[in-house]
């Protein structure tokens, strides 16, 4: 989803560059409307891909042991870059006009190979699986993580879950499966409810 969002954002910014450049050279009343449509198109692509996606990835990818500090650092970086964009954009428009959109288009299109080669698909994976995947990757070779993720079995795949449940039922019926010990807090909870 992030890759398609980056492609959509880049496309919208490229169109915005052309439309705003064209509006300076022609007196066409449709160009501001087209510019507004593609500005909203950019916002829509951003909302579908990055508005929530960037917050999910920072919570899923770091190891559990450093997840909280990593989230704090990622959030600080997110807000810092947002602040930088807000401060730089007016200056860029003042100096390079519509080509400011070109900068954003290029940044977004450069995100496509970065996402493809450095970010594994996390859908359908548990946090423990992701820890294992990243644990197998050399920190000095981050491009290997996607290959590791593709080779790593999906432990939470529905067919594997169904197979594990069937095996557990079979072991239980044979009397080979012992119930797990119940913790004290569970016993207290059941006595409160009864």
Short mmCIF file of N, CA and C in Angstrom, two decimals:
data_model
loop_
_atom_site.label_atom_id
_atom_site.label_comp_id
_atom_site.label_asym_id
_atom_site.label_seq_id
_atom_site.Cartn_x
_atom_site.Cartn_y
_atom_site.Cartn_z
N UNK A 1 0.82 -1.18 0.00
CA UNK A 1 0.00 0.00 0.00
C UNK A 1 0.87 1.26 0.00
N UNK A 2 1.98 1.21 0.72
CA UNK A 2 2.86 2.37 0.76
C UNK A 2 3.48 2.66 -0.60
N UNK A 3 3.80 1.61 -1.34
CA UNK A 3 4.39 1.81 -2.67
C UNK A 3 3.38 2.49 -3.59
N UNK A 4 2.14 2.00 -3.59
CA UNK A 4 1.12 2.63 -4.44
C UNK A 4 0.83 4.05 -4.00
N UNK A 5 0.88 4.29 -2.69
CA UNK A 5 0.69 5.65 -2.19
C UNK A 5 1.78 6.58 -2.69
N UNK A 6 3.03 6.10 -2.67
CA UNK A 6 4.15 6.92 -3.15
C UNK A 6 4.02 7.20 -4.65
N UNK A 7 3.61 6.18 -5.41
CA UNK A 7 3.43 6.38 -6.85
C UNK A 7 2.32 7.40 -7.11
N UNK A 8 1.20 7.26 -6.40
CA UNK A 8 0.09 8.20 -6.56
C UNK A 8 0.46 9.62 -6.18
N UNK A 9 1.19 9.76 -5.07
CA UNK A 9 1.62 11.09 -4.64
C UNK A 9 2.58 11.71 -5.65
N UNK A 10 3.50 10.91 -6.16
CA UNK A 10 4.46 11.42 -7.14
C UNK A 10 3.74 11.85 -8.41
N UNK A 11 2.79 11.04 -8.87
CA UNK A 11 2.03 11.37 -10.06
C UNK A 11 1.28 12.70 -9.87
N UNK A 12 0.62 12.85 -8.73
CA UNK A 12 -0.14 14.08 -8.46
C UNK A 12 0.79 15.29 -8.42
N UNK A 13 1.95 15.14 -7.80
CA UNK A 13 2.89 16.26 -7.73
C UNK A 13 3.46 16.60 -9.11
N UNK A 14 3.69 15.60 -9.94
CA UNK A 14 4.18 15.86 -11.30
C UNK A 14 3.12 16.60 -12.11
N UNK A 15 1.87 16.19 -11.99
CA UNK A 15 0.78 16.89 -12.69
C UNK A 15 0.66 18.32 -12.16
N UNK A 16 0.78 18.48 -10.85
CA UNK A 16 0.71 19.83 -10.27
C UNK A 16 1.82 20.72 -10.81
N UNK A 17 3.01 20.17 -10.99
CA UNK A 17 4.11 20.94 -11.57
C UNK A 17 3.73 21.45 -12.95
N UNK A 18 3.26 20.53 -13.79
CA UNK A 18 2.89 20.91 -15.15
C UNK A 18 1.73 21.88 -15.21
N UNK A 19 0.72 21.65 -14.39
CA UNK A 19 -0.47 22.51 -14.41
C UNK A 19 -0.14 23.91 -13.91
N UNK A 20 0.61 24.00 -12.82
CA UNK A 20 0.94 25.34 -12.30
C UNK A 20 1.92 26.06 -13.21
N UNK A 21 2.81 25.32 -13.86
CA UNK A 21 3.70 25.95 -14.83
C UNK A 21 2.88 26.47 -16.01
N UNK A 22 1.93 25.64 -16.46
CA UNK A 22 1.08 26.03 -17.58
C UNK A 22 0.18 27.21 -17.26
N UNK A 23 -0.28 27.30 -16.02
CA UNK A 23 -1.17 28.41 -15.66
C UNK A 23 -0.43 29.74 -15.68
N UNK A 24 0.88 29.71 -15.50
CA UNK A 24 1.66 30.95 -15.57
C UNK A 24 1.85 31.41 -17.01
N UNK A 25 1.71 30.49 -17.96
CA UNK A 25 1.96 30.81 -19.37
C UNK A 25 0.68 30.89 -20.21
N UNK A 26 -0.45 30.50 -19.67
CA UNK A 26 -1.71 30.56 -20.40
C UNK A 26 -2.78 31.19 -19.52
N UNK A 27 -3.88 31.53 -20.15
CA UNK A 27 -4.99 32.12 -19.40
C UNK A 27 -6.18 31.16 -19.41
N UNK A 28 -5.90 29.90 -19.15
CA UNK A 28 -6.94 28.88 -19.16
C UNK A 28 -7.59 28.82 -17.78
N UNK A 29 -8.89 28.94 -17.72
CA UNK A 29 -9.59 28.94 -16.43
C UNK A 29 -9.70 27.54 -15.82
N UNK A 30 -9.42 26.51 -16.59
CA UNK A 30 -9.51 25.14 -16.08
C UNK A 30 -8.28 24.74 -15.27
N UNK A 31 -7.14 25.39 -15.50
CA UNK A 31 -5.91 24.96 -14.82
C UNK A 31 -5.99 25.06 -13.30
N UNK A 32 -6.58 26.11 -12.71
CA UNK A 32 -6.67 26.10 -11.25
C UNK A 32 -7.55 24.98 -10.72
N UNK A 33 -8.58 24.62 -11.48
CA UNK A 33 -9.47 23.53 -11.06
C UNK A 33 -8.71 22.20 -11.12
N UNK A 34 -7.97 21.99 -12.20
CA UNK A 34 -7.17 20.76 -12.33
C UNK A 34 -6.13 20.71 -11.22
N UNK A 35 -5.50 21.83 -10.92
CA UNK A 35 -4.51 21.88 -9.83
C UNK A 35 -5.15 21.51 -8.50
N UNK A 36 -6.34 22.03 -8.24
CA UNK A 36 -7.04 21.71 -6.99
C UNK A 36 -7.39 20.23 -6.92
N UNK A 37 -7.84 19.67 -8.04
CA UNK A 37 -8.18 18.24 -8.07
C UNK A 37 -6.96 17.39 -7.74
N UNK A 38 -5.81 17.71 -8.33
CA UNK A 38 -4.62 16.90 -8.08
C UNK A 38 -4.01 17.16 -6.70
N UNK A 39 -4.24 18.33 -6.15
CA UNK A 39 -3.81 18.58 -4.77
C UNK A 39 -4.63 17.71 -3.82
N UNK A 40 -5.94 17.63 -4.06
CA UNK A 40 -6.77 16.73 -3.26
C UNK A 40 -6.43 15.27 -3.55
N UNK A 41 -6.05 14.97 -4.79
CA UNK A 41 -5.60 13.61 -5.11
C UNK A 41 -4.37 13.23 -4.32
N UNK A 42 -3.43 14.17 -4.21
CA UNK A 42 -2.24 13.93 -3.39
C UNK A 42 -2.63 13.65 -1.94
N UNK A 43 -3.51 14.49 -1.40
CA UNK A 43 -3.96 14.30 -0.01
C UNK A 43 -4.66 12.97 0.18
N UNK A 44 -5.41 12.53 -0.82
CA UNK A 44 -6.10 11.24 -0.73
C UNK A 44 -5.10 10.09 -0.74
N UNK A 45 -4.13 10.15 -1.63
CA UNK A 45 -3.08 9.11 -1.67
C UNK A 45 -2.32 9.08 -0.34
N UNK A 46 -2.02 10.25 0.18
CA UNK A 46 -1.31 10.33 1.46
C UNK A 46 -2.16 9.71 2.57
N UNK A 47 -3.45 10.03 2.58
CA UNK A 47 -4.32 9.52 3.64
C UNK A 47 -4.44 8.00 3.59
N UNK A 48 -4.58 7.43 2.39
CA UNK A 48 -4.72 5.98 2.28
C UNK A 48 -3.44 5.24 2.63
N UNK A 49 -2.29 5.80 2.31
CA UNK A 49 -1.04 5.08 2.48
C UNK A 49 -0.27 5.49 3.73
N UNK A 50 0.02 6.75 3.86
CA UNK A 50 0.98 7.19 4.87
C UNK A 50 0.38 7.75 6.15
N UNK A 51 -0.83 8.22 6.11
CA UNK A 51 -1.40 8.84 7.30
C UNK A 51 -1.45 7.85 8.46
N UNK A 52 -1.90 6.64 8.18
CA UNK A 52 -1.92 5.61 9.21
C UNK A 52 -0.75 4.66 9.10
N UNK A 53 -0.31 4.41 7.87
CA UNK A 53 0.75 3.44 7.63
C UNK A 53 2.06 3.76 8.32
N UNK A 54 2.41 5.03 8.33
CA UNK A 54 3.68 5.40 8.97
C UNK A 54 3.64 5.16 10.47
N UNK A 55 2.47 5.29 11.07
CA UNK A 55 2.35 5.04 12.51
C UNK A 55 2.32 3.55 12.80
N UNK A 56 1.78 2.76 11.89
CA UNK A 56 1.75 1.31 12.09
C UNK A 56 3.14 0.70 11.96
N UNK A 57 3.89 1.13 10.95
CA UNK A 57 5.22 0.55 10.75
C UNK A 57 6.15 0.81 11.91
N UNK A 58 6.10 2.01 12.47
CA UNK A 58 6.99 2.30 13.58
C UNK A 58 6.63 1.48 14.81
N UNK A 59 5.41 0.99 14.88
CA UNK A 59 5.02 0.13 16.00
C UNK A 59 5.29 -1.34 15.72
N UNK A 60 5.37 -1.73 14.45
CA UNK A 60 5.55 -3.14 14.11
C UNK A 60 6.99 -3.56 13.88
N UNK A 61 7.81 -2.70 13.31
CA UNK A 61 9.12 -3.13 12.85
C UNK A 61 10.21 -3.22 13.91
N UNK A 62 10.30 -2.31 14.87
CA UNK A 62 11.40 -2.43 15.84
C UNK A 62 11.22 -3.64 16.75
N UNK A 63 12.33 -4.17 17.26
CA UNK A 63 12.24 -5.28 18.22
C UNK A 63 11.44 -4.85 19.46
N UNK A 64 10.80 -5.81 20.08
CA UNK A 64 9.95 -5.52 21.24
C UNK A 64 10.75 -4.82 22.33
N UNK A 65 12.01 -5.18 22.49
CA UNK A 65 12.83 -4.61 23.57
C UNK A 65 13.05 -3.11 23.43
N UNK A 66 13.00 -2.59 22.21
CA UNK A 66 13.23 -1.15 22.00
C UNK A 66 12.04 -0.46 21.33
N UNK A 67 10.88 -1.09 21.37
CA UNK A 67 9.72 -0.55 20.66
C UNK A 67 9.31 0.82 21.18
N UNK A 68 9.23 1.02 22.48
CA UNK A 68 8.78 2.31 23.02
C UNK A 68 9.76 3.44 22.68
N UNK A 69 11.07 3.30 22.95
CA UNK A 69 11.98 4.38 22.57
C UNK A 69 12.03 4.61 21.06
N UNK A 70 11.89 3.52 20.31
CA UNK A 70 11.89 3.65 18.85
C UNK A 70 10.67 4.44 18.38
N UNK A 71 9.51 4.18 18.98
CA UNK A 71 8.30 4.95 18.64
C UNK A 71 8.48 6.41 18.99
N UNK A 72 9.09 6.68 20.13
CA UNK A 72 9.31 8.08 20.53
C UNK A 72 10.23 8.78 19.53
N UNK A 73 11.30 8.11 19.14
CA UNK A 73 12.24 8.69 18.17
C UNK A 73 11.58 8.88 16.81
N UNK A 74 10.81 7.90 16.39
CA UNK A 74 10.12 7.99 15.11
C UNK A 74 9.09 9.12 15.11
N UNK A 75 8.36 9.26 16.19
CA UNK A 75 7.37 10.34 16.29
C UNK A 75 8.06 11.70 16.28
N UNK A 76 9.16 11.81 17.00
CA UNK A 76 9.91 13.08 17.00
C UNK A 76 10.43 13.39 15.60
N UNK A 77 10.92 12.37 14.90
CA UNK A 77 11.38 12.57 13.53
C UNK A 77 10.25 12.98 12.60
N UNK A 78 9.10 12.34 12.76
CA UNK A 78 7.94 12.67 11.94
C UNK A 78 7.55 14.13 12.12
N UNK A 79 7.43 14.56 13.35
CA UNK A 79 7.04 15.96 13.61
C UNK A 79 8.13 16.93 13.17
N UNK A 80 9.39 16.55 13.34
CA UNK A 80 10.49 17.43 12.92
C UNK A 80 10.48 17.64 11.41
N UNK A 81 10.29 16.55 10.66
CA UNK A 81 10.25 16.69 9.20
C UNK A 81 9.01 17.43 8.74
N UNK A 82 7.88 17.22 9.41
CA UNK A 82 6.69 18.01 9.08
C UNK A 82 6.95 19.49 9.30
N UNK A 83 7.59 19.82 10.40
CA UNK A 83 7.93 21.22 10.70
C UNK A 83 8.86 21.78 9.62
N UNK A 84 9.85 20.97 9.23
CA UNK A 84 10.80 21.41 8.20
C UNK A 84 10.07 21.68 6.87
N UNK A 85 9.17 20.80 6.48
CA UNK A 85 8.42 20.99 5.23
C UNK A 85 7.59 22.26 5.31
N UNK A 86 6.94 22.48 6.44
CA UNK A 86 6.12 23.69 6.61
C UNK A 86 6.97 24.95 6.53
N UNK A 87 8.17 24.91 7.05
CA UNK A 87 9.03 26.09 7.04
C UNK A 87 9.71 26.31 5.68
N UNK A 88 10.06 25.24 4.99
CA UNK A 88 10.81 25.35 3.74
C UNK A 88 9.91 25.60 2.53
N UNK A 89 8.71 25.04 2.53
CA UNK A 89 7.84 25.13 1.35
C UNK A 89 7.56 26.56 0.90
N UNK A 90 7.19 27.49 1.79
CA UNK A 90 6.95 28.87 1.32
C UNK A 90 8.20 29.50 0.69
N UNK A 91 9.36 29.23 1.27
CA UNK A 91 10.61 29.76 0.73
C UNK A 91 10.88 29.14 -0.65
N UNK A 92 10.62 27.84 -0.78
CA UNK A 92 10.83 27.17 -2.07
C UNK A 92 9.90 27.74 -3.13
N UNK A 93 8.63 27.95 -2.78
CA UNK A 93 7.70 28.53 -3.76
C UNK A 93 8.12 29.94 -4.15
N UNK A 94 8.67 30.67 -3.21
CA UNK A 94 9.13 32.04 -3.50
C UNK A 94 10.29 32.03 -4.49
N UNK A 95 11.15 31.02 -4.39
CA UNK A 95 12.37 31.00 -5.21
C UNK A 95 12.26 30.14 -6.48
N UNK A 96 11.63 28.99 -6.38
CA UNK A 96 11.58 28.12 -7.57
C UNK A 96 10.16 27.86 -8.05
N UNK A 97 9.20 28.50 -7.46
CA UNK A 97 7.80 28.49 -7.88
C UNK A 97 7.26 27.06 -8.00
N UNK A 98 6.69 26.75 -9.15
CA UNK A 98 6.00 25.46 -9.31
C UNK A 98 6.94 24.27 -9.27
N UNK A 99 8.23 24.48 -9.41
CA UNK A 99 9.18 23.36 -9.38
C UNK A 99 9.33 22.78 -7.97
N UNK A 100 8.74 23.45 -7.00
CA UNK A 100 8.69 22.89 -5.64
C UNK A 100 7.96 21.55 -5.68
N UNK A 101 6.90 21.48 -6.48
CA UNK A 101 6.16 20.23 -6.62
C UNK A 101 7.05 19.13 -7.22
N UNK A 102 7.99 19.52 -8.08
CA UNK A 102 8.90 18.54 -8.68
C UNK A 102 9.76 17.88 -7.61
N UNK A 103 10.21 18.67 -6.64
CA UNK A 103 11.01 18.11 -5.54
C UNK A 103 10.21 17.05 -4.81
N UNK A 104 8.95 17.35 -4.50
CA UNK A 104 8.10 16.38 -3.80
C UNK A 104 7.81 15.16 -4.68
N UNK A 105 7.65 15.37 -5.98
CA UNK A 105 7.42 14.24 -6.89
C UNK A 105 8.63 13.32 -6.92
N UNK A 106 9.82 13.89 -6.97
CA UNK A 106 11.04 13.08 -7.01
C UNK A 106 11.24 12.33 -5.70
N UNK A 107 11.02 13.00 -4.58
CA UNK A 107 11.17 12.33 -3.28
C UNK A 107 10.21 11.15 -3.19
N UNK A 108 8.97 11.34 -3.62
CA UNK A 108 8.00 10.25 -3.56
C UNK A 108 8.35 9.10 -4.49
N UNK A 109 8.83 9.39 -5.68
CA UNK A 109 9.18 8.30 -6.60
C UNK A 109 10.42 7.56 -6.10
N UNK A 110 11.32 8.25 -5.40
CA UNK A 110 12.49 7.58 -4.81
C UNK A 110 12.09 6.68 -3.64
N UNK A 111 10.93 6.93 -3.06
CA UNK A 111 10.44 6.07 -1.99
C UNK A 111 10.08 4.68 -2.49
N UNK A 112 9.71 4.57 -3.76
CA UNK A 112 9.26 3.28 -4.30
C UNK A 112 10.35 2.21 -4.18
N UNK A 113 11.57 2.42 -4.71
CA UNK A 113 12.59 1.37 -4.54
C UNK A 113 13.00 1.19 -3.07
N UNK A 114 13.00 2.28 -2.30
CA UNK A 114 13.35 2.14 -0.88
C UNK A 114 12.34 1.24 -0.17
N UNK A 115 11.07 1.45 -0.43
CA UNK A 115 10.04 0.61 0.19
C UNK A 115 10.12 -0.83 -0.30
N UNK A 116 10.34 -1.00 -1.59
CA UNK A 116 10.37 -2.34 -2.17
C UNK A 116 11.54 -3.17 -1.64
N UNK A 117 12.71 -2.55 -1.51
CA UNK A 117 13.91 -3.30 -1.14
C UNK A 117 14.20 -3.32 0.36
N UNK A 118 13.63 -2.40 1.13
CA UNK A 118 14.00 -2.29 2.55
C UNK A 118 12.88 -2.60 3.54
N UNK A 119 11.64 -2.62 3.09
CA UNK A 119 10.52 -2.83 4.01
C UNK A 119 9.78 -4.11 3.66
N UNK A 120 9.82 -5.11 4.54
CA UNK A 120 9.09 -6.35 4.25
C UNK A 120 7.59 -6.15 4.44
N UNK A 121 6.81 -7.00 3.79
CA UNK A 121 5.36 -6.97 3.97
C UNK A 121 5.05 -7.48 5.37
N UNK A 122 4.29 -6.71 6.14
CA UNK A 122 3.99 -7.09 7.52
C UNK A 122 2.59 -7.64 7.68
N UNK A 123 1.77 -7.58 6.65
CA UNK A 123 0.39 -8.05 6.75
C UNK A 123 0.37 -9.55 7.06
N UNK A 124 -0.45 -9.93 8.03
CA UNK A 124 -0.59 -11.33 8.39
C UNK A 124 0.56 -11.89 9.20
N UNK A 125 1.40 -11.03 9.73
CA UNK A 125 2.54 -11.49 10.54
C UNK A 125 2.36 -11.02 11.98
N UNK A 126 2.80 -11.85 12.90
CA UNK A 126 2.78 -11.44 14.30
C UNK A 126 4.01 -10.60 14.60
N UNK A 127 3.97 -9.89 15.70
CA UNK A 127 5.13 -9.08 16.11
C UNK A 127 6.34 -9.97 16.38
N UNK A 128 6.09 -11.17 16.90
CA UNK A 128 7.18 -12.10 17.17
C UNK A 128 7.83 -12.58 15.86
N UNK A 129 7.01 -12.81 14.84
CA UNK A 129 7.56 -13.19 13.53
C UNK A 129 8.45 -12.08 12.99
N UNK A 130 7.99 -10.84 13.11
CA UNK A 130 8.78 -9.71 12.62
C UNK A 130 10.09 -9.59 13.39
N UNK A 131 10.03 -9.82 14.71
CA UNK A 131 11.26 -9.82 15.51
C UNK A 131 12.24 -10.88 14.99
N UNK A 132 11.72 -12.06 14.69
CA UNK A 132 12.57 -13.14 14.19
C UNK A 132 13.16 -12.78 12.83
N UNK A 133 12.35 -12.20 11.96
CA UNK A 133 12.82 -11.82 10.62
C UNK A 133 13.93 -10.79 10.72
N UNK A 134 13.70 -9.74 11.50
CA UNK A 134 14.72 -8.70 11.62
C UNK A 134 15.93 -9.19 12.40
N UNK A 135 15.72 -10.15 13.32
CA UNK A 135 16.83 -10.72 14.07
C UNK A 135 17.79 -11.51 13.19
N UNK A 136 17.29 -12.06 12.09
CA UNK A 136 18.13 -12.82 11.17
C UNK A 136 18.91 -11.92 10.20
N UNK A 137 18.54 -10.65 10.14
CA UNK A 137 19.15 -9.74 9.16
C UNK A 137 20.38 -9.04 9.76
N UNK A 138 21.43 -8.99 8.98
CA UNK A 138 22.63 -8.24 9.36
C UNK A 138 22.29 -6.75 9.35
N UNK A 139 22.52 -6.03 10.47
CA UNK A 139 22.17 -4.60 10.50
C UNK A 139 22.91 -3.77 9.46
N UNK A 140 24.03 -4.29 8.96
CA UNK A 140 24.79 -3.55 7.95
C UNK A 140 24.35 -3.89 6.54
N UNK A 141 23.38 -4.81 6.43
CA UNK A 141 22.83 -5.19 5.12
C UNK A 141 21.30 -5.16 5.19
N UNK A 142 20.70 -3.99 5.38
CA UNK A 142 19.24 -3.93 5.58
C UNK A 142 18.44 -4.38 4.36
N UNK A 143 19.04 -4.38 3.19
CA UNK A 143 18.33 -4.79 1.98
C UNK A 143 18.03 -6.29 1.97
N UNK A 144 18.65 -7.05 2.88
CA UNK A 144 18.42 -8.49 2.93
C UNK A 144 17.13 -8.86 3.66
N UNK A 145 16.56 -7.92 4.40
CA UNK A 145 15.40 -8.24 5.24
C UNK A 145 14.18 -8.66 4.41
N UNK A 146 14.00 -8.09 3.24
CA UNK A 146 12.85 -8.46 2.41
C UNK A 146 12.98 -9.91 1.94
N UNK A 147 14.19 -10.31 1.54
CA UNK A 147 14.42 -11.70 1.13
C UNK A 147 14.20 -12.66 2.29
N UNK A 148 14.66 -12.28 3.47
CA UNK A 148 14.45 -13.12 4.66
C UNK A 148 12.96 -13.26 4.92
N UNK A 149 12.22 -12.17 4.82
CA UNK A 149 10.77 -12.20 5.07
C UNK A 149 10.06 -13.10 4.06
N UNK A 150 10.51 -13.09 2.81
CA UNK A 150 9.88 -13.93 1.79
C UNK A 150 10.13 -15.41 2.05
N UNK A 151 11.29 -15.74 2.61
CA UNK A 151 11.62 -17.14 2.90
C UNK A 151 11.06 -17.60 4.25
N UNK A 152 10.77 -16.66 5.12
CA UNK A 152 10.30 -16.98 6.48
C UNK A 152 8.86 -17.47 6.42
N UNK A 153 8.58 -18.61 7.03
CA UNK A 153 7.19 -19.11 7.00
C UNK A 153 6.26 -18.18 7.78
N UNK A 154 5.06 -18.06 7.30
CA UNK A 154 4.05 -17.26 8.00
C UNK A 154 3.45 -18.13 9.10
N UNK A 155 3.83 -17.84 10.32
CA UNK A 155 3.38 -18.66 11.44
C UNK A 155 1.91 -18.43 11.77
N UNK A 156 1.40 -17.29 11.36
CA UNK A 156 0.01 -16.98 11.70
C UNK A 156 -0.93 -17.16 10.52
N UNK A 157 -0.52 -17.93 9.52
CA UNK A 157 -1.37 -18.17 8.36
C UNK A 157 -2.58 -18.99 8.81
N UNK A 158 -3.78 -18.67 8.34
CA UNK A 158 -4.99 -19.38 8.79
C UNK A 158 -4.90 -20.89 8.63
N UNK A 159 -4.29 -21.39 7.55
CA UNK A 159 -4.21 -22.84 7.37
C UNK A 159 -3.30 -23.46 8.43
N UNK A 160 -2.22 -22.76 8.80
CA UNK A 160 -1.33 -23.28 9.84
C UNK A 160 -2.02 -23.24 11.20
N UNK A 161 -2.80 -22.20 11.45
CA UNK A 161 -3.53 -22.09 12.71
C UNK A 161 -4.55 -23.23 12.80
N UNK A 162 -5.28 -23.48 11.71
CA UNK A 162 -6.27 -24.56 11.69
C UNK A 162 -5.59 -25.91 11.90
N UNK A 163 -4.43 -26.10 11.28
CA UNK A 163 -3.68 -27.35 11.43
C UNK A 163 -3.22 -27.54 12.88
N UNK A 164 -2.73 -26.47 13.49
CA UNK A 164 -2.27 -26.54 14.88
C UNK A 164 -3.44 -26.83 15.82
N UNK A 165 -4.60 -26.23 15.56
CA UNK A 165 -5.78 -26.49 16.39
C UNK A 165 -6.24 -27.94 16.24
N UNK A 166 -6.23 -28.47 15.02
CA UNK A 166 -6.62 -29.86 14.79
C UNK A 166 -5.67 -30.81 15.52
N UNK A 167 -4.38 -30.50 15.48
CA UNK A 167 -3.39 -31.34 16.17
C UNK A 167 -3.61 -31.29 17.68
N UNK A 168 -3.89 -30.09 18.20
CA UNK A 168 -4.14 -29.94 19.64
C UNK A 168 -5.39 -30.71 20.06
N UNK A 169 -6.45 -30.67 19.24
CA UNK A 169 -7.67 -31.42 19.55
C UNK A 169 -7.39 -32.93 19.58
N UNK A 170 -6.60 -33.38 18.60
CA UNK A 170 -6.26 -34.80 18.52
C UNK A 170 -5.47 -35.23 19.76
N UNK A 171 -4.49 -34.43 20.14
CA UNK A 171 -3.69 -34.74 21.34
C UNK A 171 -4.56 -34.72 22.59
N UNK A 172 -5.50 -33.80 22.65
CA UNK A 172 -6.40 -33.69 23.80
C UNK A 172 -7.30 -34.91 23.89
N UNK A 173 -7.83 -35.36 22.74
CA UNK A 173 -8.70 -36.54 22.72
C UNK A 173 -7.94 -37.80 23.12
N UNK A 174 -6.65 -37.86 22.84
CA UNK A 174 -5.82 -39.01 23.20
C UNK A 174 -5.34 -38.93 24.65
N UNK A 175 -5.64 -37.80 25.31
CA UNK A 175 -5.23 -37.62 26.69
C UNK A 175 -3.77 -37.24 26.84
N UNK A 176 -3.14 -36.82 25.75
CA UNK A 176 -1.73 -36.47 25.78
C UNK A 176 -1.48 -34.99 26.04
N UNK A 177 -2.53 -34.22 26.04
CA UNK A 177 -2.39 -32.77 26.21
C UNK A 177 -2.80 -32.40 27.63
N UNK A 178 -1.89 -31.79 28.37
CA UNK A 178 -2.18 -31.38 29.74
C UNK A 178 -2.64 -29.93 29.73
N UNK A 179 -3.61 -29.60 30.56
CA UNK A 179 -4.03 -28.19 30.61
C UNK A 179 -2.93 -27.32 31.20
N UNK A 180 -2.85 -26.12 30.72
CA UNK A 180 -1.86 -25.17 31.23
C UNK A 180 -2.26 -24.74 32.63
N UNK A 181 -1.26 -24.51 33.51
CA UNK A 181 -1.60 -24.04 34.86
C UNK A 181 -2.24 -22.66 34.79
N UNK A 182 -3.25 -22.50 35.62
CA UNK A 182 -3.96 -21.22 35.64
C UNK A 182 -3.30 -20.32 36.68
N UNK A 183 -3.04 -19.10 36.28
CA UNK A 183 -2.40 -18.15 37.18
C UNK A 183 -3.34 -17.69 38.28
N UNK A 184 -2.75 -17.16 39.35
CA UNK A 184 -3.54 -16.73 40.50
C UNK A 184 -4.53 -15.63 40.13
N UNK A 185 -4.12 -14.71 39.26
CA UNK A 185 -5.01 -13.61 38.91
C UNK A 185 -6.26 -14.12 38.18
N UNK A 186 -6.14 -15.21 37.46
CA UNK A 186 -7.30 -15.78 36.78
C UNK A 186 -8.24 -16.40 37.81
N UNK A 187 -7.67 -17.10 38.80
CA UNK A 187 -8.50 -17.71 39.83
C UNK A 187 -9.26 -16.65 40.60
N UNK A 188 -8.60 -15.54 40.92
CA UNK A 188 -9.28 -14.46 41.63
C UNK A 188 -10.40 -13.89 40.78
N UNK A 189 -10.16 -13.77 39.50
CA UNK A 189 -11.16 -13.21 38.60
C UNK A 189 -12.39 -14.11 38.55
N UNK A 190 -12.18 -15.44 38.47
CA UNK A 190 -13.33 -16.34 38.38
C UNK A 190 -14.10 -16.36 39.69
N UNK A 191 -13.44 -16.20 40.83
CA UNK A 191 -14.16 -16.18 42.10
C UNK A 191 -14.95 -14.89 42.27
N UNK A 192 -14.49 -13.80 41.65
CA UNK A 192 -15.22 -12.54 41.71
C UNK A 192 -16.49 -12.64 40.88
N UNK A 193 -16.40 -13.30 39.73
CA UNK A 193 -17.55 -13.38 38.83
C UNK A 193 -18.61 -14.33 39.34
N UNK A 194 -18.26 -15.34 40.14
CA UNK A 194 -19.25 -16.33 40.59
C UNK A 194 -19.93 -15.96 41.87
#
